[in-house]
Coordinates of C-alpha atoms in Angstrom, one line a residue:
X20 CA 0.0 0.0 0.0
X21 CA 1.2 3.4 -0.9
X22 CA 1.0 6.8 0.5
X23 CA 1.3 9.9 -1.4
X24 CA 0.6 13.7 -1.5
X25 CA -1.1 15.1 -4.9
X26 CA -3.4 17.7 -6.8
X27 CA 0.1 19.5 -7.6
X28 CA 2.8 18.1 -8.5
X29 CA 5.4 16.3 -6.6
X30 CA 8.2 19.1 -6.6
X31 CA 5.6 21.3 -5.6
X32 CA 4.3 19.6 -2.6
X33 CA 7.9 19.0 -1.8
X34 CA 9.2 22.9 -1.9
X35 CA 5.8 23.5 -0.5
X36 CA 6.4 21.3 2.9
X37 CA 9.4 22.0 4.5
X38 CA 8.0 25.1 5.7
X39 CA 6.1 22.3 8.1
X40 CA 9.4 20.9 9.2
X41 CA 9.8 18.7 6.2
X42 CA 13.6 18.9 4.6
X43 CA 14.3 21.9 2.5
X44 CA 14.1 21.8 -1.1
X45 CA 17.9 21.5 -2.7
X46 CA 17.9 24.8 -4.2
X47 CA 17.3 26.1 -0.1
X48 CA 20.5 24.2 1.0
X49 CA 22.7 25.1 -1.8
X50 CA 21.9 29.1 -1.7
X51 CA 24.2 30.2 1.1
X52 CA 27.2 28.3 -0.4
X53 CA 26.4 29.8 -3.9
X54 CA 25.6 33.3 -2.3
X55 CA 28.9 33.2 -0.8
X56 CA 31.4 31.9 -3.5
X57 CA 29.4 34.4 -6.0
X58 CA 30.0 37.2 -3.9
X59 CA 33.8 36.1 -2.7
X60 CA 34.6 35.4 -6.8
X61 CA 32.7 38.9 -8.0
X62 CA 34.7 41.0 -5.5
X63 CA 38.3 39.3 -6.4
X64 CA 38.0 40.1 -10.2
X65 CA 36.9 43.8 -9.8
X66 CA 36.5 46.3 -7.4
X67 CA 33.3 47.5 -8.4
X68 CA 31.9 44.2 -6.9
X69 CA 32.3 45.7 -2.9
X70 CA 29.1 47.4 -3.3
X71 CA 27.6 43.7 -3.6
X72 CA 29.2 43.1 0.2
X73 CA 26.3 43.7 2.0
X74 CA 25.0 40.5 0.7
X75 CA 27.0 38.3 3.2
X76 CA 25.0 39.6 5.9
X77 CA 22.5 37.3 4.4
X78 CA 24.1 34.2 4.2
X79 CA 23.8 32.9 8.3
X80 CA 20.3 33.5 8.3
X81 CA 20.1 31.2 5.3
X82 CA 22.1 28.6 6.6
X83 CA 19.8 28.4 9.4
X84 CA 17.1 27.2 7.3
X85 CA 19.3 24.1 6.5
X86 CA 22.3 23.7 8.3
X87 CA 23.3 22.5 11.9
X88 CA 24.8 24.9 14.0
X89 CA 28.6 23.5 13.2
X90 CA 28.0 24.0 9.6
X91 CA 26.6 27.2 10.0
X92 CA 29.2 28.6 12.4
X93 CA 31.4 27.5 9.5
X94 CA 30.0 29.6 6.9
X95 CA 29.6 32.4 9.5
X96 CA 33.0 32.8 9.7
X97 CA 33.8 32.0 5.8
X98 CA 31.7 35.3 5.9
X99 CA 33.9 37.4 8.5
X100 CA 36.9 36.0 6.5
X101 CA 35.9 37.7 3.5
X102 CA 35.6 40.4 5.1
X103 CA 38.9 40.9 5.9
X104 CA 40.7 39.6 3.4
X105 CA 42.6 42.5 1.3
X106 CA 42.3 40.9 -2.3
X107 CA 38.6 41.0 -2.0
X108 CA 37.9 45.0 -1.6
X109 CA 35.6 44.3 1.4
X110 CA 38.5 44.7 4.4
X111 CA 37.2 48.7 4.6
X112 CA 34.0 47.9 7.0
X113 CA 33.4 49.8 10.0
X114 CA 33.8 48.6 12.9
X115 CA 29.8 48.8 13.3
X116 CA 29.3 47.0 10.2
X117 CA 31.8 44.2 10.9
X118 CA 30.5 43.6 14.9
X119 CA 26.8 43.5 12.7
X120 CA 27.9 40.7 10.8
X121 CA 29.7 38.8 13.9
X122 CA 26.7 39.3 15.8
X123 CA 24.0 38.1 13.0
X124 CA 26.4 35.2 12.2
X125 CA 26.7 33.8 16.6
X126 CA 22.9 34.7 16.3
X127 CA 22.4 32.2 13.3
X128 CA 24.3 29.4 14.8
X129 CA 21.9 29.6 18.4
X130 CA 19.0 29.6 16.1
X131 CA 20.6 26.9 13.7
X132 CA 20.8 24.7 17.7
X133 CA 17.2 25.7 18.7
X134 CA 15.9 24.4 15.3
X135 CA 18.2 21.4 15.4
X136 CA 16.6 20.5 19.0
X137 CA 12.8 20.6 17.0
X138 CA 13.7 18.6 14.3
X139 CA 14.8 16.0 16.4
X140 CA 11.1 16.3 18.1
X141 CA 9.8 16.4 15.3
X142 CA 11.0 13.6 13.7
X143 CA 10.2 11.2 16.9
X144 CA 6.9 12.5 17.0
X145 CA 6.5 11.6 13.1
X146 CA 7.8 8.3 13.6
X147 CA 5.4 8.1 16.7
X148 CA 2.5 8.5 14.6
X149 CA 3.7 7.0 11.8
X150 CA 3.6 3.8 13.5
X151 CA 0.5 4.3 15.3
X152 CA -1.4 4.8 11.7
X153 CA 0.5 1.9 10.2
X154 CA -0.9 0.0 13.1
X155 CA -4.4 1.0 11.8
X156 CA -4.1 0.5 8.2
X157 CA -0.9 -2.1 7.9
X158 CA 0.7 -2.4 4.6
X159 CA -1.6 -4.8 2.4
X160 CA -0.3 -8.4 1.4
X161 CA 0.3 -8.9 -2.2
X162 CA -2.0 -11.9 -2.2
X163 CA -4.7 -13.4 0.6
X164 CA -6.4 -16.2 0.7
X165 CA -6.5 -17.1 -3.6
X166 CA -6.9 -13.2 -4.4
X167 CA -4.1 -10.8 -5.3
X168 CA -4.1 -7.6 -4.0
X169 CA -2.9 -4.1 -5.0
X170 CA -4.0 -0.9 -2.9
X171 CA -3.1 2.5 -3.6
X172 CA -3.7 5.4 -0.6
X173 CA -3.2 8.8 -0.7
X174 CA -4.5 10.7 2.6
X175 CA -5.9 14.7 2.0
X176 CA -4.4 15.9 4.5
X177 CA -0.3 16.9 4.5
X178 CA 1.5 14.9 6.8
X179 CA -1.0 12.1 7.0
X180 CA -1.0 8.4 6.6
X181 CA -4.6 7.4 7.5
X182 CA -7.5 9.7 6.5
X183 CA -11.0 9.3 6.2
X184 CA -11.3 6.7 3.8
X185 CA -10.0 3.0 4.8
X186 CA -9.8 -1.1 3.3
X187 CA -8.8 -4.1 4.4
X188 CA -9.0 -7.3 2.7
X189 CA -9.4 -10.7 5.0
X190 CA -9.9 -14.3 4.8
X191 CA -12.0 -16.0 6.9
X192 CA -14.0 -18.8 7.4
X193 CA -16.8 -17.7 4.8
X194 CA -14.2 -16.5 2.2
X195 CA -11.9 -13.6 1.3
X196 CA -13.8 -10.2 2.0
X197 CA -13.2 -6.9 1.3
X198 CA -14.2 -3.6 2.4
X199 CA -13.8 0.1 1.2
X200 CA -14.9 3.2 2.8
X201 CA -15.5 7.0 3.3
X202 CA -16.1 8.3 6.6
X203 CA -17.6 11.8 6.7
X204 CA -14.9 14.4 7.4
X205 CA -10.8 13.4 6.6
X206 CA -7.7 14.1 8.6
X207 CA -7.0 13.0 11.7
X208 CA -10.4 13.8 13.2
X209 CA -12.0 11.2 11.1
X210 CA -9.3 8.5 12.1
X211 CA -11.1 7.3 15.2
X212 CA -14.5 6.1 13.0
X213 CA -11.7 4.6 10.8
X214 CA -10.8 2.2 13.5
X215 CA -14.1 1.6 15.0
X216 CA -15.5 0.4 11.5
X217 CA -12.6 -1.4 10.7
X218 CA -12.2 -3.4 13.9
X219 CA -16.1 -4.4 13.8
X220 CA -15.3 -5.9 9.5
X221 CA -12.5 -8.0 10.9
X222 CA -14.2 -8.7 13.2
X223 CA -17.6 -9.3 11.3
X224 CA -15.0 -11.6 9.0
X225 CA -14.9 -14.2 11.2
X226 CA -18.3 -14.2 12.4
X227 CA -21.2 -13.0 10.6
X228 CA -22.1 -15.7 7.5
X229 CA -23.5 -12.8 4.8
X230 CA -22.6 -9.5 3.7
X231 CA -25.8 -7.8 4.7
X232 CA -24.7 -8.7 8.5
X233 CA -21.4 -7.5 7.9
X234 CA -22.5 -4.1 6.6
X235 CA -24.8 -4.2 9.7
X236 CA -22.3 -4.7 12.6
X237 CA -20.7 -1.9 11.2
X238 CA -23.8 0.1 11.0
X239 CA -24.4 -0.5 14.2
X240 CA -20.6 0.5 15.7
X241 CA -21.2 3.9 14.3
X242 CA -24.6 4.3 15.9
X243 CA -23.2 3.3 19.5
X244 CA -19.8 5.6 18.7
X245 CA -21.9 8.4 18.2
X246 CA -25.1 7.7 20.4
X247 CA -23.9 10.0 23.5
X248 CA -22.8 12.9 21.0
X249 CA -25.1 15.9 20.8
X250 CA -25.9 16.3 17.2
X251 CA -23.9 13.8 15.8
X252 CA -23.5 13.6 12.2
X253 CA -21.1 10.2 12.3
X254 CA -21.8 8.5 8.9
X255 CA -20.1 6.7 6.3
X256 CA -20.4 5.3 2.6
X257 CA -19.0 1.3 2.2
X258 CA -19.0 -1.6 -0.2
X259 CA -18.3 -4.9 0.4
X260 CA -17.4 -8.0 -1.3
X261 CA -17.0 -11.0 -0.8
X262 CA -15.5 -13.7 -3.4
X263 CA -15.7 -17.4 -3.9
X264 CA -13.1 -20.1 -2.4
X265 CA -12.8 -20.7 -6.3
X266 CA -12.6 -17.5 -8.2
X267 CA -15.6 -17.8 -9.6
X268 CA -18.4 -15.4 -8.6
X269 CA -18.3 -12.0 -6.2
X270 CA -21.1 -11.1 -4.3
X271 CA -21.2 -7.1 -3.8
X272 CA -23.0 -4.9 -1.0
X273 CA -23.0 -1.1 -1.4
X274 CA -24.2 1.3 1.4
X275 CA -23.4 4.6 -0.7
X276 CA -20.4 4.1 -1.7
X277 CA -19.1 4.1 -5.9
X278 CA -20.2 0.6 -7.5
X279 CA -16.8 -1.5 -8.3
X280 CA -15.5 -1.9 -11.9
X281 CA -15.5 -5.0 -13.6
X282 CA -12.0 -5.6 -15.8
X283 CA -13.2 -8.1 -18.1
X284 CA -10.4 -8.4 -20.9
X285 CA -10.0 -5.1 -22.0
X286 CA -13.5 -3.7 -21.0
X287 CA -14.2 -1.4 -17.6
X288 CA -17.8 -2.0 -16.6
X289 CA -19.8 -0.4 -13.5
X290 CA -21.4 -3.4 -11.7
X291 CA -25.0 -2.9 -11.7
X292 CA -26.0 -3.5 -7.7
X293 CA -28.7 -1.9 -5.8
X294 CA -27.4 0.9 -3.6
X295 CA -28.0 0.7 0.3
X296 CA -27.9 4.0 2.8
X297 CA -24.5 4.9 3.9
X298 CA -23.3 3.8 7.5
X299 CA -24.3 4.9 10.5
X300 CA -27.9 6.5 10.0
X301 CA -29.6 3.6 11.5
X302 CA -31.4 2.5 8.5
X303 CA -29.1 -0.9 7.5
X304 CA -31.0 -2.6 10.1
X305 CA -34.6 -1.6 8.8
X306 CA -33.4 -1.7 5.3
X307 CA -31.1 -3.6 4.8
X308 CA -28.7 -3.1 2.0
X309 CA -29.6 -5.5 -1.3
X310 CA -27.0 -8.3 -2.1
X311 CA -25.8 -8.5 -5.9
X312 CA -23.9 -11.6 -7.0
X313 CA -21.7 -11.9 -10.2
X314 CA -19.7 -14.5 -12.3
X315 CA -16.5 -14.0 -13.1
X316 CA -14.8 -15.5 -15.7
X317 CA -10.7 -16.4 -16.0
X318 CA -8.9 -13.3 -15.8
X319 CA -11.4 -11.0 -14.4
X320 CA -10.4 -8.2 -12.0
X321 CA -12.2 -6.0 -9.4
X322 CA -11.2 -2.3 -9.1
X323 CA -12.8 -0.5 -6.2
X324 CA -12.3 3.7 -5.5
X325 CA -12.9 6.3 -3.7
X326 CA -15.2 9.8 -4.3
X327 CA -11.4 11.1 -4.6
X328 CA -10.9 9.6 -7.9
X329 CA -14.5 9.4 -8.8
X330 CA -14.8 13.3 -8.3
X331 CA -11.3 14.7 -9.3
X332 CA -12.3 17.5 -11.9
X333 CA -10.4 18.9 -14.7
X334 CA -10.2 22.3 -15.6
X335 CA -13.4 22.5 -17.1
X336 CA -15.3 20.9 -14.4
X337 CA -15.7 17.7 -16.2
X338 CA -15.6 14.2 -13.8
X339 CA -12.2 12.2 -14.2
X340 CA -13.9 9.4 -16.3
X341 CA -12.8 6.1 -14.5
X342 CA -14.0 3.1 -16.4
X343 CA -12.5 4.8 -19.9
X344 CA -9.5 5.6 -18.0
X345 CA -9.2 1.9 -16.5
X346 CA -10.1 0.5 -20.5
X347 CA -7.3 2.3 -21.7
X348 CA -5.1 0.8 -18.5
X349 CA -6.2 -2.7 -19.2
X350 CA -3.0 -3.9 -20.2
X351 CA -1.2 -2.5 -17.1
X352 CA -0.5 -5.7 -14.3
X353 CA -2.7 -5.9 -11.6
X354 CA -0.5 -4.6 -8.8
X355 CA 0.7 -1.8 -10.8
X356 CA -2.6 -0.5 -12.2
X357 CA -3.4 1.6 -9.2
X358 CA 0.0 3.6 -9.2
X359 CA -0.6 3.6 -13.0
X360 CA -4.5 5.4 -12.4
X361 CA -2.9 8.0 -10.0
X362 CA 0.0 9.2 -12.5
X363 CA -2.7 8.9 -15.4
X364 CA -5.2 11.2 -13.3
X365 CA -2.1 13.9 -12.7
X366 CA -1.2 13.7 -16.3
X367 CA -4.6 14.8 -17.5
X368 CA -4.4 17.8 -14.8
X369 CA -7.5 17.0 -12.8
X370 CA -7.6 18.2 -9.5
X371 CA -8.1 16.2 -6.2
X372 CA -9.4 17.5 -2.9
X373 CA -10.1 14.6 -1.0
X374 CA -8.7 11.4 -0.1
X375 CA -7.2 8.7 -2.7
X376 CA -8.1 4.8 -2.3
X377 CA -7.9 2.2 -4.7
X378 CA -8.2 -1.5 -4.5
X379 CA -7.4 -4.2 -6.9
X380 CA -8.4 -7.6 -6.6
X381 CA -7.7 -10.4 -9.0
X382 CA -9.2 -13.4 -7.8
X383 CA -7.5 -16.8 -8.9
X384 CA -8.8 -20.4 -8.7
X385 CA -7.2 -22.5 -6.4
X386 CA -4.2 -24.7 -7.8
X387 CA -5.2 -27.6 -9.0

């Protein structure tokens, strides 16, 4: 399973993060080098340069942005060397000027520590939370049970593994089942429901002998996780499937979710299924959700999204248009075709606000 940032493009995102305590783009960490052998090599060739001195001032409070405070003290005093060295027409300061630099450059270097100190936070409390959301959504195997597997995620929010969409494919005693879902909100305010609805499928996996009962047991954790909030609006969209011990048929339950596509040769087709309520508005018990099942024949896949692909817009407003995209895809192997769907969907330039899921599931018969 991946995890990626998008909508722009990955340089973008990049430059656009370390001003959240990610790394600094390259171009950041090479400027106060560059700044300083530009200035050092313009002043030796002419005089005329010196007026460019001021210019060094600059360079300790750049190296702050990317350097410990050894390396910056190091290019502080490359600076004050400069300074005074005859050759480069700079060794006229005042004394004013020159205590300016020395103080701006011993300034640098305490900031260059205190930033040091937080990156180091930083980075534990990353790895922290890194491993707590890897704990909620762990990295899917390339195969269970007689299905292979491919997932692609892609959370909304910067900084995020786990966001408000979630799936988990498991085999149990009823066959392998699946699950994809969007809980209302994303970030991490919406990863608590994620957990919740995923602990009551694996555990609905094991126990419950239908797909309508699975969808239900969830149904009914979101009702009890949000029956002593005032006001609650805790609610999410789902499908489920569930696929034969020998490849051969999938049976589908929607509660609101997008339908899955069908990869039959080099055809995309919507499964045609009757669409239940969304999670955790009470009405899966009452009305239950209407089961669809379907044959599949040798070499059929299943390729599940989320309203993040389903709704990315180009810049005319049109839809991104999935089951052409996925027809023109066919060719691609199952476990790279949803990394293949993502670059495609930033190649065309469409736009996406919300979390990214896709599933693939190519089910196999049993050897022999």
């Amino acid at each position: 399973m991946k995890s990626v940032r998008g909508g722009s493009s990955r340089r973008d995102r990049e430059d656009r993060g370390w001003l959240r305590g990610a790394p600094p783009p390259w171009w950041v960490r090479v400027l106060p080098v560059l700044l300083l052998a530009a200035v050092t090599t313009a002043t030796l060739i002419t005089p005329d340069a010196r007026d460019a001195g001021f210019l060094l001032g600059a360079i300790p409070p750049l190296a702050v942005l990317s350097y410990g405070p050894l390396a910056t003290a190091v290019l502080g005093l490359g600076v004050v060397a400069v300074l005074n060295v005859p050759a480069t027409h700079l060794n006229r300061p005042g004394n004013t000027d020159l205590l300016s630099i020395v103080f701006v450059a011993v300034l640098s270097v305490f900031v260059s520590y205190v930033r040091s100190r937080r990156d180091a936070q930083l980075d534990t409390e990353r790895a922290i939370g890194e491993a707590v959301q890897r704990a909620v959504m762990p990295l899917l195997p390339e195969r269970v049970g007689n299905v292979g597997c491919a997932g692609f995620y892609r959370a909304a929010q910067d900084g995020t593994l786990v966001g408000g969409d979630f799936f988990d494919v498991r085999d149990g005693p009823y066959g392998v089942r699946a699950v994809m879902g969007d809980v209302q909100g994303h970030g991490l305010s919406a990863v608590a429901t994620v957990v919740s609805l995923l602990g009551a499928f694996r555990e609905a996996v094991l126990d419950e002998p239908g797909l309508e009962s699975v969808a239900a047991r969830m149904d009914r954790r979101l009702a009890v996780d949000s029956a002593d909030v005032r006001h609650a609006e805790l609610f999410a969209t789902g499908v489920l499937l569930e696929l034969s011990p020998d490849g051969g048929a999938v049976r589908v339950v929607t509660c609101g979710h997008p339908v899955p596509v069908l990869l039959h040769g080099e055809e995309a087709l919507e499964v045609t299924v009757v669409p239940g309520p969304p999670l955790g508005i009470g009405l899966v018990g009452a009305d239950p959700p209407k089961e669809c099942t379907m044959a599949l024949g040798p070499g059929d896949r299943l390729f599940l999204a989320s309203d993040g692909v389903w709704e990315a817009r180009d810049a005319e407003g049109g839809f991104y248009p999935l089951p052409t995209r996925l027809t023109a895809l066919s060719g691609t192997a199952s476990a790279e075709l949803p990394g293949a769907l993502w670059t495609d969907l930033l190649r065309h330039g469409y736009e996406v606000r919300d979390d990214v899921t896709m599933l693939m599931l190519a089910p196999a018969p049993p050897p022999g």
